[in-house]
PDB file of C-alpha atoms and ligand atoms in Angstrom:
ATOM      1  CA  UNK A   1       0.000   0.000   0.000  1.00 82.00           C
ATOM      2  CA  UNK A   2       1.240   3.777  -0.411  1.00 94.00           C
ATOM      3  CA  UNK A   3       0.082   7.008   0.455  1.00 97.00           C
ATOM      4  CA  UNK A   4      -0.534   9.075  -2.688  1.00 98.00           C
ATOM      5  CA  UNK A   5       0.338  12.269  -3.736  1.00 97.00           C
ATOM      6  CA  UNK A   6      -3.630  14.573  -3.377  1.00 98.00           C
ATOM      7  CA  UNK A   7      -3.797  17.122  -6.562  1.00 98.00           C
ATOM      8  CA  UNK A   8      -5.057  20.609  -6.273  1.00 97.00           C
ATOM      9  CA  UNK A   9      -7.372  22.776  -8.804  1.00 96.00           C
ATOM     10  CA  UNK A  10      -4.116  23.730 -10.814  1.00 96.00           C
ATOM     11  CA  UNK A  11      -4.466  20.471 -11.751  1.00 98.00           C
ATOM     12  CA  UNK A  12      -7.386  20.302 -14.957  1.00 97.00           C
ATOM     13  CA  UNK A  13      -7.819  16.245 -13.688  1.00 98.00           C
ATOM     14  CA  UNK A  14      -9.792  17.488 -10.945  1.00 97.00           C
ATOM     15  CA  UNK A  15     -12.236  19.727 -13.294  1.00 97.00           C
ATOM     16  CA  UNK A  16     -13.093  17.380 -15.591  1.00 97.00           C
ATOM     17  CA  UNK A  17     -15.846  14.731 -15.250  1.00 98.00           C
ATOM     18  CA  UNK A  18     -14.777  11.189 -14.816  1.00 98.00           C
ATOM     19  CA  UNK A  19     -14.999   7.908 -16.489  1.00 98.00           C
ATOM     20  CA  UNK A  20     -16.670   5.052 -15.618  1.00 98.00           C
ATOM     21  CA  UNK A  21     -15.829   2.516 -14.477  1.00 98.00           C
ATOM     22  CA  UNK A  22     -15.609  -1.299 -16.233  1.00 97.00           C
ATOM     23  CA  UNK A  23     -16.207  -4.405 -14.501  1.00 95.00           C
ATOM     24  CA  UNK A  24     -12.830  -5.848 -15.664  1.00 96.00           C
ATOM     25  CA  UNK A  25     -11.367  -2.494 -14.696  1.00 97.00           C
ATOM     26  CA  UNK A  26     -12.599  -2.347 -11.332  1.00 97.00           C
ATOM     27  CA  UNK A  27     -10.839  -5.786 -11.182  1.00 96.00           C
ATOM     28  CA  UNK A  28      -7.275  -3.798 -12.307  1.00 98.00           C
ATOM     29  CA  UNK A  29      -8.078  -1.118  -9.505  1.00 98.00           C
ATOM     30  CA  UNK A  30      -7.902  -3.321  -6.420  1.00 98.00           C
ATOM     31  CA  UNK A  31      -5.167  -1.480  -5.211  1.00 98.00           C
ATOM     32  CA  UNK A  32      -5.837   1.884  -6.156  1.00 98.00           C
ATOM     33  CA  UNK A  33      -8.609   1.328  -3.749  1.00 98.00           C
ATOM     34  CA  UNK A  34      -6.660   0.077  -0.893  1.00 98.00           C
ATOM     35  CA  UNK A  35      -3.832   3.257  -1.442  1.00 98.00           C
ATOM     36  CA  UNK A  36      -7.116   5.533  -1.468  1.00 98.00           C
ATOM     37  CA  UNK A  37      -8.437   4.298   1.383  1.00 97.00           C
ATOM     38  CA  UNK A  38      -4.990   4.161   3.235  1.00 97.00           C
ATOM     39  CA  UNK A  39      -4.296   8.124   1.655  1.00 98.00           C
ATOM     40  CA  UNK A  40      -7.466   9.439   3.148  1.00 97.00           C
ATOM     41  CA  UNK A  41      -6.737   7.861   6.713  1.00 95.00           C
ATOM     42  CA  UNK A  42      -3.380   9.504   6.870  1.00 96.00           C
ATOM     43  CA  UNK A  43      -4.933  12.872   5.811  1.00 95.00           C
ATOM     44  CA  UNK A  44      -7.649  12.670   8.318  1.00 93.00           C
ATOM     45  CA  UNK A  45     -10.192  12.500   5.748  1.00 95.00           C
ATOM     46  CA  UNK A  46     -13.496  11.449   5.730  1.00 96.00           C
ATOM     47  CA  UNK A  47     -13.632  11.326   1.825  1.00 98.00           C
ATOM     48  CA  UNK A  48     -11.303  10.831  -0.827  1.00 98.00           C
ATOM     49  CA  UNK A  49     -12.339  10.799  -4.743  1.00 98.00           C
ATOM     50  CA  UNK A  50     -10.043   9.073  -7.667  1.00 98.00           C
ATOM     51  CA  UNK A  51      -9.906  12.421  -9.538  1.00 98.00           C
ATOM     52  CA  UNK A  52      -8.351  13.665  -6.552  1.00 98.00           C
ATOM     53  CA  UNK A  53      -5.823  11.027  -6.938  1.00 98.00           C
ATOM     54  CA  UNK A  54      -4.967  11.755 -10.500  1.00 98.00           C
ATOM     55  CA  UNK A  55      -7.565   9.556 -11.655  1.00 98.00           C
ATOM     56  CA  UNK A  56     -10.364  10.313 -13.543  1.00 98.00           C
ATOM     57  CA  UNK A  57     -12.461   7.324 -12.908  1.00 98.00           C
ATOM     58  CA  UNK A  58     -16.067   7.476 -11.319  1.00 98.00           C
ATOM     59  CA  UNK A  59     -14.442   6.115  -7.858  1.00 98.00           C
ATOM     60  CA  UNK A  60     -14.511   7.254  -4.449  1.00 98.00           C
ATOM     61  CA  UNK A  61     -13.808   6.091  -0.830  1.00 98.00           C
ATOM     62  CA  UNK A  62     -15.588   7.359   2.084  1.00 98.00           C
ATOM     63  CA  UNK A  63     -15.649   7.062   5.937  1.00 96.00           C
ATOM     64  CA  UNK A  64     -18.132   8.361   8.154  1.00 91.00           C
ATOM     65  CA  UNK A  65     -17.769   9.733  11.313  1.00 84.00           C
ATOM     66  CA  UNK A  66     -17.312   7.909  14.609  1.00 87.00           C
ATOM     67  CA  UNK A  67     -19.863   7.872  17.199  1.00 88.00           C
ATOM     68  CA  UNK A  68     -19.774   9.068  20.562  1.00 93.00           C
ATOM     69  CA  UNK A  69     -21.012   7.597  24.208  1.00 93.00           C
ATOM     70  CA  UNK A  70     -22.410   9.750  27.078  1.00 93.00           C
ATOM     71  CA  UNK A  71     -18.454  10.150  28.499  1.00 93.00           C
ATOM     72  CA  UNK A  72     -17.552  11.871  24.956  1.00 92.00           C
ATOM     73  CA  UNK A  73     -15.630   8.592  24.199  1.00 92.00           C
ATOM     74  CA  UNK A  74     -15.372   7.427  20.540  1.00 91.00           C
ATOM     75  CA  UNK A  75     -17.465   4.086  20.071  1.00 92.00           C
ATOM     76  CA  UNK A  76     -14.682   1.571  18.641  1.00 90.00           C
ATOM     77  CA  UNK A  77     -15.756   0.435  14.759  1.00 89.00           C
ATOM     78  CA  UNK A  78     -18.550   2.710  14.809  1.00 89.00           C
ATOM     79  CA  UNK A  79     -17.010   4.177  11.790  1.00 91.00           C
ATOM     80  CA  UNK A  80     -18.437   2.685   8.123  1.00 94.00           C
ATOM     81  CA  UNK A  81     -16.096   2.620   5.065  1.00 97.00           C
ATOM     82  CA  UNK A  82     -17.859   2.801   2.122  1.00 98.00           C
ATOM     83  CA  UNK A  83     -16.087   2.327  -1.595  1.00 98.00           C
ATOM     84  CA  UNK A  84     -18.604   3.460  -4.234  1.00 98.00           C
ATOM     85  CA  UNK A  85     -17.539   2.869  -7.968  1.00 98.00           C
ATOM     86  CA  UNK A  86     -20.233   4.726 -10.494  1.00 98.00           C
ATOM     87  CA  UNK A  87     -22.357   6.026  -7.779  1.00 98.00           C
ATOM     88  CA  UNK A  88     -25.410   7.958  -8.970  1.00 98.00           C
ATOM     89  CA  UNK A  89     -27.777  10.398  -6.405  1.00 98.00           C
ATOM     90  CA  UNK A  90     -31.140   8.491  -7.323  1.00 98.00           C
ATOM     91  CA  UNK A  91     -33.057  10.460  -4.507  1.00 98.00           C
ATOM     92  CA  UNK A  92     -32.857  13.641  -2.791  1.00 98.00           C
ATOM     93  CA  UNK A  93     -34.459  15.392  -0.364  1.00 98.00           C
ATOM     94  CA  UNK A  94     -36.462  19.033  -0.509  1.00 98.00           C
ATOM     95  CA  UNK A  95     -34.901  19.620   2.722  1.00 98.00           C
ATOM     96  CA  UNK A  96     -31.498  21.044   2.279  1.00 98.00           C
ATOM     97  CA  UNK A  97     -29.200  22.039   5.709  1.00 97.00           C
ATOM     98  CA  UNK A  98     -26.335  24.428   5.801  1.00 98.00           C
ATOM     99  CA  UNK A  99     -22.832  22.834   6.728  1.00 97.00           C
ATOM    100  CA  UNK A 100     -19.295  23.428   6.993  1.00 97.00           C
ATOM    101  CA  UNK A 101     -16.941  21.851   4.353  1.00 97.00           C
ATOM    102  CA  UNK A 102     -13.669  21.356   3.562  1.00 97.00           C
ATOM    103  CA  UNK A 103     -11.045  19.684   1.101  1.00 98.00           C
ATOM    104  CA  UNK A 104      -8.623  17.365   0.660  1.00 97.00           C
ATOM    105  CA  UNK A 105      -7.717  19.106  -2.638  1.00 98.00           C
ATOM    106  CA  UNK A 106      -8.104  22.721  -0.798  1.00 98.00           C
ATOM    107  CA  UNK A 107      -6.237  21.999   2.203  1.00 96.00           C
ATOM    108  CA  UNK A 108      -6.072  24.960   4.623  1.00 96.00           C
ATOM    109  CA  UNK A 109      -9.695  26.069   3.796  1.00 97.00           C
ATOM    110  CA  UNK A 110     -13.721  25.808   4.888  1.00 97.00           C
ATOM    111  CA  UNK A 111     -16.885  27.050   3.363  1.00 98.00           C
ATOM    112  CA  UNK A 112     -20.563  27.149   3.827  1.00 98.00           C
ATOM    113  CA  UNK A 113     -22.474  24.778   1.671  1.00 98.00           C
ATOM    114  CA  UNK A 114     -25.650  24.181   1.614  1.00 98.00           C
ATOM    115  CA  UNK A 115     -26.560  20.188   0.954  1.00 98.00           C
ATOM    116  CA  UNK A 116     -29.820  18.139   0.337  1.00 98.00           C
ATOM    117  CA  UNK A 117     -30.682  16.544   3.712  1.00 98.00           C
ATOM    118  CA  UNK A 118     -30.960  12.934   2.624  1.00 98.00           C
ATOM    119  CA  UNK A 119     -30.371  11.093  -0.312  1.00 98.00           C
ATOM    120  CA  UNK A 120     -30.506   7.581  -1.765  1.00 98.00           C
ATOM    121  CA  UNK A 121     -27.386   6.265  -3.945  1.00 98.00           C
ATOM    122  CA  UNK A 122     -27.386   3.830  -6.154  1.00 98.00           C
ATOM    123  CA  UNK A 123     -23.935   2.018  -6.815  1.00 98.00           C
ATOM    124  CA  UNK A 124     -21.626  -0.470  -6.889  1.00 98.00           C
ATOM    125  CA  UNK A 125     -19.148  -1.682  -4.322  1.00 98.00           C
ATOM    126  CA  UNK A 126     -15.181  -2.467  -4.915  1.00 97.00           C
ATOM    127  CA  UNK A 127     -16.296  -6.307  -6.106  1.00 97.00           C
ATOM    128  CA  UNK A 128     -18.659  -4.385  -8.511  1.00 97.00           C
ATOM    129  CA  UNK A 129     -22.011  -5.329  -6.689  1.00 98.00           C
ATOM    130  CA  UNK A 130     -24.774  -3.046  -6.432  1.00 98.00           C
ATOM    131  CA  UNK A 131     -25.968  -1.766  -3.879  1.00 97.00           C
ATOM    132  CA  UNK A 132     -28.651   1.447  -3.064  1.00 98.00           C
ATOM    133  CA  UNK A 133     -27.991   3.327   0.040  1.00 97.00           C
ATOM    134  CA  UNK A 134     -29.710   5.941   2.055  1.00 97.00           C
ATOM    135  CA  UNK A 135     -27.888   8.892   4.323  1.00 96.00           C
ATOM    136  CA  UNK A 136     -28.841  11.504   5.471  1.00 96.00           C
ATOM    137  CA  UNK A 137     -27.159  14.552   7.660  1.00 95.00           C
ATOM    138  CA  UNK A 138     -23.328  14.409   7.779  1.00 94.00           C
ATOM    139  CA  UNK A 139     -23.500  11.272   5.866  1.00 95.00           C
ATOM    140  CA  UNK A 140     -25.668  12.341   3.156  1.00 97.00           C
ATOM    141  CA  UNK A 141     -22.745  15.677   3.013  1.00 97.00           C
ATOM    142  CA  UNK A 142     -20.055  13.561   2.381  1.00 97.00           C
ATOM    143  CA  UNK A 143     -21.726  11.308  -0.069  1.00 98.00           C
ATOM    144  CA  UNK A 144     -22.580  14.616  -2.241  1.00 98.00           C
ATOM    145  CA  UNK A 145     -19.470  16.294  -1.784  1.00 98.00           C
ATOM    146  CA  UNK A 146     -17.859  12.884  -3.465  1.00 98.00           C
ATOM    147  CA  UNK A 147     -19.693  12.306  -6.226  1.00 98.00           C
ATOM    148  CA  UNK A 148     -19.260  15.940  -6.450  1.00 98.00           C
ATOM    149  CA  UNK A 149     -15.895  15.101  -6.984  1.00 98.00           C
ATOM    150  CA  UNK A 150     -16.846  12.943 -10.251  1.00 98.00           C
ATOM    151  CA  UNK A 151     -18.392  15.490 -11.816  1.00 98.00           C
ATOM    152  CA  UNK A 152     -15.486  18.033 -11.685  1.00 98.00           C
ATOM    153  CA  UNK A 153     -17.662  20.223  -9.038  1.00 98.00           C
ATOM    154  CA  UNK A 154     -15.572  21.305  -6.085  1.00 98.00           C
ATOM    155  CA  UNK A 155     -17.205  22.706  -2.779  1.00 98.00           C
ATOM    156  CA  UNK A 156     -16.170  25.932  -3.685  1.00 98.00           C
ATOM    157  CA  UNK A 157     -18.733  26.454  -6.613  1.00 98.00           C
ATOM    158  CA  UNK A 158     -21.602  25.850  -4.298  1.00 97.00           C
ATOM    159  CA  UNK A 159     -20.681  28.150  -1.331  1.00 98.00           C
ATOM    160  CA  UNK A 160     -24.214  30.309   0.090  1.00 98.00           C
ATOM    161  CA  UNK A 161     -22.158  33.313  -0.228  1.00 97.00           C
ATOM    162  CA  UNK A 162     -18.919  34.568  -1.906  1.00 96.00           C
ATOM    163  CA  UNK A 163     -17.889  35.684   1.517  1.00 96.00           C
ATOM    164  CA  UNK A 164     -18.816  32.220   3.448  1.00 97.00           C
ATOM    165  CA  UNK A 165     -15.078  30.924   2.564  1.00 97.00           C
ATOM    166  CA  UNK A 166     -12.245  30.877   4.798  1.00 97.00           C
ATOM    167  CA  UNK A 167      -9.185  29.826   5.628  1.00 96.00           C
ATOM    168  CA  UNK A 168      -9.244  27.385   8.918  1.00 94.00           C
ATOM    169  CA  UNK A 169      -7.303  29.449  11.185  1.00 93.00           C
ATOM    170  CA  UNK A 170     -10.137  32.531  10.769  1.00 93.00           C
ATOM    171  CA  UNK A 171     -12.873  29.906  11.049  1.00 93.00           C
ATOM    172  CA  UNK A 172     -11.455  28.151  14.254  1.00 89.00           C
ATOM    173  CA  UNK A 173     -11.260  31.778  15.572  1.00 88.00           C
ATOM    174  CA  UNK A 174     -14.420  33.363  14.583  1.00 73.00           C
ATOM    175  CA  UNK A 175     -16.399  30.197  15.445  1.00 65.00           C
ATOM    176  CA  UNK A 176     -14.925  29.480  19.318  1.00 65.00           C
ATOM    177  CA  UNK A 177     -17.809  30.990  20.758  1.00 57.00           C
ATOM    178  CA  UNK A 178     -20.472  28.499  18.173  1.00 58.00           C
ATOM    179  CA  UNK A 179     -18.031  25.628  19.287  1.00 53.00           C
ATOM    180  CA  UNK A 180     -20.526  23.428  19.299  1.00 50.00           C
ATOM    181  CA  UNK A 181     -21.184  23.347  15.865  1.00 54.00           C
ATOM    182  CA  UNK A 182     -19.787  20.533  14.341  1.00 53.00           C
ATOM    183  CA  UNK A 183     -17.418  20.588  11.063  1.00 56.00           C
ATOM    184  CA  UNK A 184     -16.441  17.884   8.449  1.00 55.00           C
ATOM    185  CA  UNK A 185     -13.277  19.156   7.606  1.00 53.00           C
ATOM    186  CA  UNK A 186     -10.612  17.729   4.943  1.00 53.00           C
ATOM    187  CA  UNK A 187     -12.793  15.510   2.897  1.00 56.00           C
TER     188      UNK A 187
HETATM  189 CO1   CO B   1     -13.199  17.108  -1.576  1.00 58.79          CO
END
């Protein structure tokens, strides 16, 4: 396994929309997959999308945040990995919620983006079976924000304002006394 190098908007790969993906391919991409899902975990990611990787296939590993107990202690394997391989949004909700977002690809940054609430995906998993999912909240955020990624659409084009864009350090400042609100950062 290896860590791989994460390319920024300079980089056209990232803008453009990806391919599909084969059955015989998906074979060929075993370990793309496992250096993906090892690259995101030593980024702190909760997301990471093959275009982001240099690849533009419709591909993308995901991991969801842990859960908590009552003491504020992270539930062991309460995290879900998730490798989706030509995922498609089938369903979304009316209901869209305001989050914080950032980037793998935009590292040092956060935005406000406003996301559909729930949504159903349909797609297939790294053996190439299919499978339809439904998330909703954080999970649903992530899920858009990746398949984002396979369209060439970065989190940046759908901020609620020009002006709701930052760089970390201002956010972390601004936002100490709205601490509670939660952030999914670096996906
Ligand atoms: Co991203």
């Amino acid at each position: 396994m290896a860590i791989l190098d994460i390319i920024t908007p300079e980089n056209p790969i990232l803008r453009q929309p990806a391919e599909p993906v084969s059955r015989d391919q998906l074979k060929t991409l075993q370990p793309l997959i496992d250096d993906m899902i090892e690259t995101m975990r030593a980024a702190n990611g909760v997301g990471l999308a093959a275009p982001q990787v240099g690849r533009s296939l419709r591909l993308a590993v995901i991991e969801t945040l842990p859960q908590y107990d009552d003491d504020g202690d992270e539930i062991p394997d309460s995290r879900d990995l998730f490798v989706i391989v030509n995922p498609e949004i089938v369903w979304q909700s009316r209901k869209e919620e305001e989050g914080i977002e950032g980037c793998l690809s935009i590292p040092g940054y956060v935005g406000e983006v406003s996301r559909h609430y729930a949504v159903r995906v349909q797609t297939q998993n790294r053996y190439g079976k299919k499978q339809r999912l439904k998330f909703n909240g954080w999970t649903a955020r992530i899920f858009q924000h990746e398949i984002d990624h396979l369209n060439g659409i970065l989190f940046t084009d759908k901020l609620t304002a020009p002006e709701n864009y930052w760089t970390e350090e201002e956010y972390y400042k601004d936002d100490e006394e709205e601490s509670a609100e939660r952030v999914v950062s670096a996906d």
